[in-house]
Amino acid sequence: MREKWETARPWLGTLIRLALGVIWIWAAWEKLRGPRTFVQAVRAYDATPEWMSKAIDYGLPTLEFCIGIMLIVGVAVRLAAILSTVLLVVFLIGIVQAAARDIKISCGCFGGGGATDNTRYALEILRDLGLLVLAVYLVLWSYTFFSVDQYLGRNDYVEPPSAKRMRSDEGRRKYNAMLESRRKAARERSLWLNGSLLTLVVLISLIGVGVQSGRAKIEGSLTATHATVKNGVVFGKKAAATVDVYEDFQCPNCRNFENAVGAQVDKDVRANKAQVRYHLMAFLDSSSNGNRYSSRAANAALCASDVSVEDFVAYHNYLFRKDVQPAENSHGRSDTKLIEYAQKAKIPETKVTSTFTPCVTGETHKALVEALTEQASRNGVNATPTIKVNGKSISPTLAAWNKAIAAALKKGPAPNPSKTPTPTESASASPSATTSKSPSTKPSTSASKSG
């Protein structure tokens, strides 16, 4: 039995080594593709300061990739296995603490990550425990076939002497001396190789930090006519309640919030009880089958804000209609549809043609959408919808909204809603007569929420 185990062990180790190497490379590749997405996933754990979250985001994928390559080629297998063990223990701690704190996130182990309602902590813990067992196996038995380590150690083996030779003191002495010499050479080679590779891995990881940091920078215009990175799109005058609404147009819970509370939001803004700042996030692009609907819909809404804040509100509300929002993991709407929705949201036809359409097809505000999403993540927003009234988060329900607005009105200034002057006969008859309107006085029917 022991002989069979001795024979099978290197073959089993070879399979484990290759499988673990492929897993590390796969995990690294998915993270390397989206440095901003992964740092948002790291922040969602709410366990590290900002500088450490970025260090993990920019350095971890490169480290994982290096470990994967070391395992695939079979060089310094024990070192790679030790590094794997350390990382997997850290991952397990992160997942367990998130589960204990009831933070609903996807682990981000293979890209993506961030907030989710479909938490699978048990499966993720079991998966990482399984990988940990494989890594520990390689720590204990690192000798495998088809590896650089095997090639370098080809001369380490010392042929056992004959029984006759071992009966003499001289024969035993020579054999033991040769055995110790080979072991010493193997130890020295291992120390030199492991030290050199560890240094190389650290250097490559540091280079990866610099490269990924550069790739994470947002390039492009961060300005829009009625939107900023800090405040998003501001709807209404200053009021007792300053409300920050963080939404993603692909998010079904955001649609539920708009359907349940949206009409009251509009009513309170127009009554000057609240000022709403819409922060458009785009972290669900992976849920639209490569269509990037979250990003493109947010861009389209910002294009509507270029026409006016009222047109933004009307378009924003239209995109959250039940018959308009695409289901998660379905193909997102096309640009043609997004333009069609602008017409149905009653944005003036001339503006749709001259301003809105080229903005949508050219994705003019792509960088601004990325910046809004990143800023929300930095502000600790890891789920949508997130509703904050005067800086305090509330549940996305009508009861919670009414309670928060009422509390704000008790402490804040009394509402002073704008009033639309009633046109006189002469004014209505004169083509040159104009009526001044503030953004908050457009008839509410153009911005009503879908029910």
Short mmCIF file of C-alpha atoms in Angstrom, two decimals:
data_model
loop_
_atom_site.label_atom_id
_atom_site.label_comp_id
_atom_site.label_asym_id
_atom_site.label_seq_id
_atom_site.Cartn_x
_atom_site.Cartn_y
_atom_site.Cartn_z
CA MET A 1 0.00 0.00 0.00
CA ARG A 2 2.78 2.42 0.88
CA GLU A 3 4.56 1.68 -2.38
CA LYS A 4 1.38 2.40 -4.34
CA TRP A 5 0.99 5.74 -2.52
CA GLU A 6 4.62 6.65 -3.21
CA THR A 7 4.04 5.92 -6.88
CA ALA A 8 0.70 7.75 -7.16
CA ARG A 9 1.63 10.82 -5.10
CA PRO A 10 3.69 12.67 -7.76
CA TRP A 11 1.01 12.03 -10.39
CA LEU A 12 -1.72 13.35 -8.09
CA GLY A 13 0.47 16.34 -7.26
CA THR A 14 0.94 17.03 -10.97
CA LEU A 15 -2.82 17.16 -11.55
CA ILE A 16 -3.34 19.39 -8.50
CA ARG A 17 -0.47 21.69 -9.54
CA LEU A 18 -1.85 22.21 -13.04
CA ALA A 19 -5.45 22.67 -11.88
CA LEU A 20 -4.47 25.21 -9.21
CA GLY A 21 -2.28 27.07 -11.71
CA VAL A 22 -5.13 27.38 -14.20
CA ILE A 23 -7.48 28.62 -11.48
CA TRP A 24 -5.04 31.33 -10.37
CA ILE A 25 -4.47 32.54 -13.94
CA TRP A 26 -8.21 32.58 -14.62
CA ALA A 27 -8.89 34.57 -11.44
CA ALA A 28 -6.07 37.01 -12.21
CA TRP A 29 -7.13 37.56 -15.81
CA GLU A 30 -10.69 38.47 -14.86
CA LYS A 31 -9.44 41.01 -12.31
CA LEU A 32 -6.79 42.48 -14.62
CA ARG A 33 -9.46 43.26 -17.22
CA GLY A 34 -11.31 45.71 -14.96
CA PRO A 35 -9.16 47.40 -12.31
CA ARG A 36 -11.87 49.88 -11.28
CA THR A 37 -14.48 47.12 -11.06
CA PHE A 38 -12.27 45.02 -8.80
CA VAL A 39 -11.39 47.87 -6.44
CA GLN A 40 -15.14 48.49 -6.04
CA ALA A 41 -15.49 44.81 -5.12
CA VAL A 42 -12.69 45.15 -2.54
CA ARG A 43 -14.33 48.23 -1.04
CA ALA A 44 -17.60 46.32 -0.71
CA TYR A 45 -16.01 44.16 2.02
CA ASP A 46 -15.76 47.33 4.14
CA ALA A 47 -12.67 45.91 5.83
CA THR A 48 -9.73 47.92 4.49
CA PRO A 49 -8.80 51.61 4.24
CA GLU A 50 -8.81 53.18 0.78
CA TRP A 51 -5.05 52.92 0.24
CA MET A 52 -5.09 49.22 1.08
CA SER A 53 -8.13 48.58 -1.10
CA LYS A 54 -6.26 50.06 -4.04
CA ALA A 55 -3.08 48.16 -3.20
CA ILE A 56 -5.06 44.91 -3.18
CA ASP A 57 -6.84 45.84 -6.39
CA TYR A 58 -3.71 46.75 -8.32
CA GLY A 59 -1.28 44.20 -6.87
CA LEU A 60 -3.29 41.04 -6.14
CA PRO A 61 -4.13 40.08 -9.75
CA THR A 62 -0.46 40.30 -10.75
CA LEU A 63 0.55 38.17 -7.75
CA GLU A 64 -2.12 35.60 -8.62
CA PHE A 65 -0.91 35.50 -12.21
CA CYS A 66 2.70 34.92 -11.11
CA ILE A 67 1.64 32.10 -8.79
CA GLY A 68 -0.35 30.55 -11.61
CA ILE A 69 2.63 30.64 -13.99
CA MET A 70 4.94 29.15 -11.35
CA LEU A 71 2.53 26.27 -10.83
CA ILE A 72 1.93 25.65 -14.52
CA VAL A 73 5.64 25.42 -15.35
CA GLY A 74 6.37 23.70 -12.04
CA VAL A 75 9.10 25.96 -10.71
CA ALA A 76 9.45 26.57 -6.95
CA VAL A 77 6.23 24.60 -6.48
CA ARG A 78 6.42 24.58 -2.69
CA LEU A 79 6.89 28.38 -2.61
CA ALA A 80 3.93 28.85 -4.96
CA ALA A 81 1.87 26.51 -2.80
CA ILE A 82 2.77 28.44 0.36
CA LEU A 83 1.76 31.73 -1.30
CA SER A 84 -1.47 30.07 -2.45
CA THR A 85 -2.18 28.89 1.08
CA VAL A 86 -1.67 32.37 2.54
CA LEU A 87 -3.93 34.02 -0.06
CA LEU A 88 -6.68 31.44 0.36
CA VAL A 89 -6.64 31.86 4.16
CA VAL A 90 -6.96 35.64 3.70
CA PHE A 91 -9.82 35.13 1.24
CA LEU A 92 -11.61 32.86 3.67
CA ILE A 93 -11.26 35.40 6.47
CA GLY A 94 -12.69 38.10 4.19
CA ILE A 95 -15.68 36.01 3.16
CA VAL A 96 -16.41 34.76 6.68
CA GLN A 97 -16.31 38.27 8.17
CA ALA A 98 -18.62 39.55 5.41
CA ALA A 99 -21.06 36.72 6.12
CA ALA A 100 -20.89 37.36 9.87
CA ARG A 101 -21.64 41.05 9.32
CA ASP A 102 -24.46 40.22 6.88
CA ILE A 103 -22.82 42.22 4.08
CA LYS A 104 -24.50 41.05 0.89
CA ILE A 105 -21.74 40.90 -1.71
CA SER A 106 -20.28 38.62 -4.33
CA CYS A 107 -16.69 37.76 -3.44
CA GLY A 108 -15.09 39.11 -6.63
CA CYS A 109 -12.71 36.14 -6.66
CA PHE A 110 -13.06 35.79 -10.42
CA GLY A 111 -13.73 39.39 -11.36
CA GLY A 112 -16.92 41.37 -10.87
CA GLY A 113 -17.97 41.30 -7.24
CA GLY A 114 -19.67 44.00 -5.22
CA ALA A 115 -23.18 44.12 -3.85
CA THR A 116 -25.70 41.42 -4.70
CA ASP A 117 -28.91 40.00 -3.30
CA ASN A 118 -27.88 36.47 -4.28
CA THR A 119 -25.16 35.79 -1.73
CA ARG A 120 -23.62 32.31 -1.82
CA TYR A 121 -21.25 32.42 1.11
CA ALA A 122 -21.55 28.72 1.91
CA LEU A 123 -20.55 27.70 -1.62
CA GLU A 124 -17.72 30.26 -1.75
CA ILE A 125 -16.37 29.12 1.62
CA LEU A 126 -16.52 25.46 0.58
CA ARG A 127 -14.80 26.27 -2.71
CA ASP A 128 -11.95 28.14 -1.02
CA LEU A 129 -11.59 25.41 1.58
CA GLY A 130 -11.25 22.87 -1.22
CA LEU A 131 -8.60 24.97 -2.94
CA LEU A 132 -6.83 25.39 0.40
CA VAL A 133 -6.63 21.60 0.79
CA LEU A 134 -5.05 21.35 -2.67
CA ALA A 135 -2.51 24.06 -1.85
CA VAL A 136 -1.57 22.38 1.45
CA TYR A 137 -1.09 19.09 -0.41
CA LEU A 138 1.53 20.76 -2.62
CA VAL A 139 3.20 22.30 0.42
CA LEU A 140 3.61 18.82 1.92
CA TRP A 141 4.43 16.95 -1.31
CA SER A 142 5.81 19.38 -3.85
CA TYR A 143 7.56 16.87 -6.11
CA THR A 144 5.58 16.51 -9.37
CA PHE A 145 6.20 15.36 -12.91
CA PHE A 146 6.60 17.49 -16.07
CA SER A 147 8.03 20.37 -14.07
CA VAL A 148 11.11 22.57 -13.95
CA ASP A 149 11.70 21.36 -10.40
CA GLN A 150 11.84 17.78 -11.63
CA TYR A 151 14.35 18.73 -14.32
CA LEU A 152 16.58 20.68 -11.92
CA GLY A 153 16.52 17.83 -9.41
CA ARG A 154 17.40 15.12 -11.92
CA ASN A 155 20.87 14.69 -10.35
CA ASP A 156 19.71 14.79 -6.73
CA TYR A 157 18.89 11.12 -6.61
CA VAL A 158 21.56 8.87 -5.14
CA GLU A 159 21.43 5.22 -6.19
CA PRO A 160 21.30 2.99 -3.10
CA PRO A 161 24.51 0.97 -2.77
CA SER A 162 24.58 -2.78 -2.80
CA ALA A 163 24.01 -4.69 0.41
CA LYS A 164 27.63 -5.87 0.28
CA ARG A 165 28.93 -2.30 0.15
CA MET A 166 26.70 -1.18 3.00
CA ARG A 167 28.15 -3.89 5.24
CA SER A 168 31.51 -2.04 5.38
CA ASP A 169 32.11 1.14 7.34
CA GLU A 170 33.87 2.71 4.37
CA GLY A 171 30.97 1.93 2.06
CA ARG A 172 28.39 3.40 4.42
CA ARG A 173 30.55 6.47 4.97
CA LYS A 174 30.93 7.17 1.25
CA TYR A 175 27.22 6.65 0.64
CA ASN A 176 26.16 8.94 3.48
CA ALA A 177 28.68 11.59 2.40
CA MET A 178 27.35 11.53 -1.16
CA LEU A 179 23.77 11.63 0.13
CA GLU A 180 24.50 14.63 2.35
CA SER A 181 26.34 16.38 -0.49
CA ARG A 182 23.37 16.00 -2.82
CA ARG A 183 20.95 17.15 -0.13
CA LYS A 184 23.08 20.20 0.61
CA ALA A 185 23.26 21.07 -3.08
CA ALA A 186 19.48 20.67 -3.36
CA ARG A 187 18.88 22.90 -0.34
CA GLU A 188 21.22 25.61 -1.66
CA ARG A 189 19.61 25.46 -5.09
CA SER A 190 16.16 25.64 -3.52
CA LEU A 191 17.07 28.63 -1.35
CA TRP A 192 18.66 30.48 -4.25
CA LEU A 193 15.80 29.68 -6.62
CA ASN A 194 13.04 30.49 -4.12
CA GLY A 195 14.71 33.72 -3.02
CA SER A 196 15.27 34.85 -6.61
CA LEU A 197 11.73 33.99 -7.67
CA LEU A 198 10.18 35.60 -4.60
CA THR A 199 12.11 38.80 -5.31
CA LEU A 200 11.02 38.65 -8.96
CA VAL A 201 7.39 38.10 -8.00
CA VAL A 202 7.49 41.08 -5.63
CA LEU A 203 9.02 43.29 -8.34
CA ILE A 204 6.51 42.15 -10.94
CA SER A 205 3.65 42.76 -8.49
CA LEU A 206 4.94 46.27 -7.81
CA ILE A 207 5.15 46.91 -11.53
CA GLY A 208 1.61 45.55 -11.79
CA VAL A 209 0.47 48.06 -9.19
CA GLY A 210 1.82 50.89 -11.34
CA VAL A 211 0.37 49.53 -14.57
CA GLN A 212 -3.07 48.79 -13.11
CA SER A 213 -3.13 52.15 -11.37
CA GLY A 214 -2.58 53.81 -14.73
CA ARG A 215 -5.26 51.68 -16.39
CA ALA A 216 -7.72 52.59 -13.63
CA LYS A 217 -7.46 56.30 -14.39
CA ILE A 218 -10.56 57.75 -16.00
CA GLU A 219 -9.84 59.47 -19.28
CA GLY A 220 -12.27 61.80 -20.98
CA SER A 221 -14.51 64.74 -20.19
CA LEU A 222 -16.02 64.77 -16.70
CA THR A 223 -18.31 67.71 -17.37
CA ALA A 224 -21.92 67.91 -18.48
CA THR A 225 -24.36 70.79 -18.75
CA HIS A 226 -26.33 69.87 -15.63
CA ALA A 227 -24.23 67.15 -13.95
CA THR A 228 -21.05 66.94 -11.88
CA VAL A 229 -19.04 64.07 -10.42
CA LYS A 230 -19.68 65.32 -6.88
CA ASN A 231 -23.44 65.89 -7.01
CA GLY A 232 -24.66 64.04 -10.08
CA VAL A 233 -27.79 65.67 -11.53
CA VAL A 234 -29.46 68.05 -9.07
CA PHE A 235 -33.25 68.20 -9.22
CA GLY A 236 -34.99 71.02 -7.36
CA LYS A 237 -34.00 74.01 -5.24
CA LYS A 238 -32.23 73.85 -1.92
CA ALA A 239 -34.59 72.44 0.68
CA ALA A 240 -34.79 71.10 4.20
CA ALA A 241 -34.03 67.61 2.89
CA THR A 242 -31.01 67.07 0.69
CA VAL A 243 -31.42 63.62 -0.83
CA ASP A 244 -28.74 61.57 -2.57
CA VAL A 245 -30.13 58.79 -4.75
CA TYR A 246 -27.69 56.17 -6.08
CA GLU A 247 -29.19 54.03 -8.83
CA ASP A 248 -28.27 51.72 -11.69
CA PHE A 249 -30.66 51.49 -14.64
CA GLN A 250 -30.17 47.71 -14.79
CA CYS A 251 -31.04 47.30 -11.09
CA PRO A 252 -34.52 45.77 -10.46
CA ASN A 253 -34.59 47.04 -6.86
CA CYS A 254 -34.04 50.57 -8.18
CA ARG A 255 -37.05 50.10 -10.43
CA ASN A 256 -39.05 48.91 -7.43
CA PHE A 257 -38.02 52.02 -5.50
CA GLU A 258 -39.01 54.30 -8.37
CA ASN A 259 -42.35 52.56 -8.83
CA ALA A 260 -43.14 52.73 -5.11
CA VAL A 261 -41.67 56.09 -4.10
CA GLY A 262 -40.91 57.99 -7.32
CA ALA A 263 -44.17 59.89 -7.56
CA GLN A 264 -43.77 61.13 -3.98
CA VAL A 265 -40.16 62.13 -4.69
CA ASP A 266 -41.31 64.33 -7.57
CA LYS A 267 -44.11 65.80 -5.48
CA ASP A 268 -41.81 66.68 -2.58
CA VAL A 269 -39.17 68.23 -4.86
CA ARG A 270 -41.74 70.42 -6.57
CA ALA A 271 -43.12 71.42 -3.17
CA ASN A 272 -39.54 72.42 -2.16
CA LYS A 273 -39.51 69.89 0.65
CA ALA A 274 -36.55 68.06 -0.86
CA GLN A 275 -33.71 68.53 -3.30
CA VAL A 276 -32.62 65.29 -4.98
CA ARG A 277 -29.16 64.60 -6.33
CA TYR A 278 -29.19 61.67 -8.73
CA HIS A 279 -25.91 59.72 -8.79
CA LEU A 280 -26.01 57.34 -11.75
CA MET A 281 -23.97 54.20 -11.17
CA ALA A 282 -22.97 51.56 -13.71
CA PHE A 283 -21.72 48.41 -12.02
CA LEU A 284 -24.16 45.91 -13.56
CA ASP A 285 -22.75 45.93 -17.09
CA SER A 286 -21.96 42.24 -16.63
CA SER A 287 -25.70 41.58 -16.30
CA SER A 288 -26.54 42.59 -19.89
CA ASN A 289 -24.73 39.91 -21.92
CA GLY A 290 -21.92 42.20 -23.04
CA ASN A 291 -24.28 45.01 -24.01
CA ARG A 292 -22.99 47.36 -21.24
CA TYR A 293 -26.54 48.55 -20.69
CA SER A 294 -25.89 50.09 -17.27
CA SER A 295 -23.17 52.36 -18.64
CA ARG A 296 -24.96 53.25 -21.86
CA ALA A 297 -28.30 53.96 -20.14
CA ALA A 298 -26.57 56.19 -17.57
CA ASN A 299 -24.83 58.00 -20.42
CA ALA A 300 -28.17 58.47 -22.19
CA ALA A 301 -29.74 59.91 -19.03
CA LEU A 302 -26.86 62.39 -18.75
CA CYS A 303 -27.42 63.25 -22.42
CA ALA A 304 -31.02 64.07 -21.48
CA SER A 305 -29.72 66.29 -18.66
CA ASP A 306 -27.80 68.26 -21.29
CA VAL A 307 -31.20 69.32 -22.64
CA SER A 308 -32.59 70.24 -19.20
CA VAL A 309 -32.95 68.85 -15.70
CA GLU A 310 -36.68 68.37 -16.30
CA ASP A 311 -35.97 66.31 -19.41
CA PHE A 312 -33.48 64.27 -17.41
CA VAL A 313 -36.13 63.52 -14.78
CA ALA A 314 -38.68 62.54 -17.41
CA TYR A 315 -36.18 60.28 -19.19
CA HIS A 316 -34.86 58.82 -15.92
CA ASN A 317 -38.40 57.92 -14.89
CA TYR A 318 -39.16 56.38 -18.27
CA LEU A 319 -36.13 54.09 -18.14
CA PHE A 320 -37.39 52.66 -14.85
CA ARG A 321 -40.75 51.62 -16.27
CA LYS A 322 -41.43 47.92 -15.85
CA ASP A 323 -41.90 47.46 -19.59
CA VAL A 324 -38.68 49.33 -20.40
CA GLN A 325 -36.00 48.11 -17.98
CA PRO A 326 -34.37 44.93 -19.31
CA ALA A 327 -34.20 41.97 -16.97
CA GLU A 328 -30.88 41.15 -15.36
CA ASN A 329 -28.70 38.83 -17.46
CA SER A 330 -30.73 39.63 -20.57
CA HIS A 331 -29.57 41.61 -23.58
CA GLY A 332 -29.70 45.33 -22.76
CA ARG A 333 -31.52 47.88 -24.93
CA SER A 334 -29.87 49.19 -28.10
CA ASP A 335 -28.96 52.83 -28.79
CA THR A 336 -31.92 52.97 -31.16
CA LYS A 337 -34.23 52.04 -28.30
CA LEU A 338 -32.62 54.55 -25.95
CA ILE A 339 -33.22 57.27 -28.52
CA GLU A 340 -36.80 56.08 -29.03
CA TYR A 341 -37.39 56.32 -25.28
CA ALA A 342 -36.31 59.97 -25.37
CA GLN A 343 -39.09 60.69 -27.83
CA LYS A 344 -41.60 58.82 -25.69
CA ALA A 345 -40.41 60.76 -22.62
CA LYS A 346 -41.44 63.94 -24.49
CA ILE A 347 -37.98 65.42 -24.93
CA PRO A 348 -38.40 68.03 -27.71
CA GLU A 349 -37.83 66.49 -31.13
CA THR A 350 -35.36 69.16 -32.17
CA LYS A 351 -33.28 68.47 -29.05
CA VAL A 352 -33.46 64.72 -29.60
CA THR A 353 -32.00 65.22 -33.07
CA SER A 354 -29.44 67.92 -32.36
CA THR A 355 -28.28 67.14 -28.82
CA PHE A 356 -29.47 63.80 -27.50
CA THR A 357 -28.87 61.41 -30.40
CA PRO A 358 -25.19 62.27 -31.12
CA CYS A 359 -24.52 62.21 -27.37
CA VAL A 360 -25.94 58.69 -27.08
CA THR A 361 -24.34 57.19 -30.17
CA GLY A 362 -20.97 58.78 -29.36
CA GLU A 363 -21.27 57.90 -25.65
CA THR A 364 -20.19 61.44 -24.84
CA HIS A 365 -20.49 61.03 -21.08
CA LYS A 366 -18.82 57.63 -20.78
CA ALA A 367 -16.01 59.02 -18.61
CA LEU A 368 -18.48 60.90 -16.41
CA VAL A 369 -20.47 57.70 -15.82
CA GLU A 370 -17.25 55.93 -14.82
CA ALA A 371 -16.34 58.80 -12.49
CA LEU A 372 -19.79 58.86 -10.87
CA THR A 373 -19.60 55.10 -10.25
CA GLU A 374 -16.09 55.36 -8.82
CA GLN A 375 -17.04 58.32 -6.60
CA ALA A 376 -20.05 56.46 -5.24
CA SER A 377 -17.83 53.48 -4.43
CA ARG A 378 -15.38 55.75 -2.61
CA ASN A 379 -18.31 57.16 -0.64
CA GLY A 380 -19.08 53.66 0.61
CA VAL A 381 -22.03 53.01 -1.67
CA ASN A 382 -21.88 49.33 -2.56
CA ALA A 383 -25.52 48.63 -3.38
CA THR A 384 -28.33 50.19 -5.35
CA PRO A 385 -30.62 51.76 -4.63
CA THR A 386 -28.95 53.67 -1.83
CA ILE A 387 -30.99 56.59 -0.52
CA LYS A 388 -29.48 59.15 1.85
CA VAL A 389 -31.48 61.97 3.37
CA ASN A 390 -29.22 64.66 4.82
CA GLY A 391 -26.39 62.12 4.81
CA LYS A 392 -28.31 59.34 6.60
CA SER A 393 -29.21 56.16 4.73
CA ILE A 394 -32.87 55.13 4.70
CA SER A 395 -34.74 52.10 3.42
CA PRO A 396 -36.01 52.47 -0.17
CA THR A 397 -39.65 52.44 0.92
CA LEU A 398 -42.41 55.04 0.86
CA ALA A 399 -42.84 54.91 4.64
CA ALA A 400 -39.13 55.49 5.25
CA TRP A 401 -39.09 58.33 2.70
CA ASN A 402 -42.07 60.15 4.27
CA LYS A 403 -40.62 59.75 7.75
CA ALA A 404 -37.21 61.12 6.72
CA ILE A 405 -38.69 64.10 4.86
CA ALA A 406 -40.97 64.94 7.79
CA ALA A 407 -38.01 64.82 10.19
CA ALA A 408 -35.99 67.09 7.89
CA LEU A 409 -38.82 69.61 7.67
CA LYS A 410 -38.95 69.87 11.47
CA LYS A 411 -35.29 70.90 11.57
CA GLY A 412 -34.88 72.71 8.27
CA PRO A 413 -36.31 75.83 6.64
CA ALA A 414 -39.95 75.94 5.61
CA PRO A 415 -40.64 75.05 1.98
CA ASN A 416 -40.78 77.90 -0.52
CA PRO A 417 -41.96 76.33 -3.76
CA SER A 418 -41.68 78.21 -7.02
CA LYS A 419 -44.98 79.25 -8.50
CA THR A 420 -45.73 79.37 -12.20
CA PRO A 421 -47.29 82.75 -13.06
CA THR A 422 -50.71 82.50 -14.67
CA PRO A 423 -50.45 83.98 -18.19
CA THR A 424 -52.56 87.08 -18.79
CA GLU A 425 -54.72 87.41 -21.86
CA SER A 426 -52.32 89.87 -23.43
CA ALA A 427 -49.35 87.72 -22.61
CA SER A 428 -50.92 84.61 -24.03
CA ALA A 429 -51.95 86.49 -27.15
CA SER A 430 -48.54 88.01 -27.75
CA PRO A 431 -46.05 85.75 -29.53
CA SER A 432 -43.16 87.61 -27.92
CA ALA A 433 -44.41 87.20 -24.39
CA THR A 434 -42.44 84.73 -22.23
CA THR A 435 -43.15 83.16 -18.90
CA SER A 436 -40.19 82.53 -16.57
CA LYS A 437 -39.99 79.03 -15.13
CA SER A 438 -37.58 77.47 -12.75
CA PRO A 439 -36.54 73.86 -13.48
CA SER A 440 -38.84 72.63 -10.75
CA THR A 441 -42.06 74.13 -12.21
CA LYS A 442 -42.51 72.07 -15.35
CA PRO A 443 -45.86 70.22 -15.14
CA SER A 444 -45.34 67.13 -13.09
CA THR A 445 -47.05 64.95 -15.69
CA SER A 446 -43.91 65.10 -17.83
CA ALA A 447 -41.86 63.64 -15.01
CA SER A 448 -44.26 61.25 -13.38
CA LYS A 449 -42.88 57.94 -12.20
CA SER A 450 -44.17 54.75 -13.69
CA GLY A 451 -46.37 52.82 -11.38
#
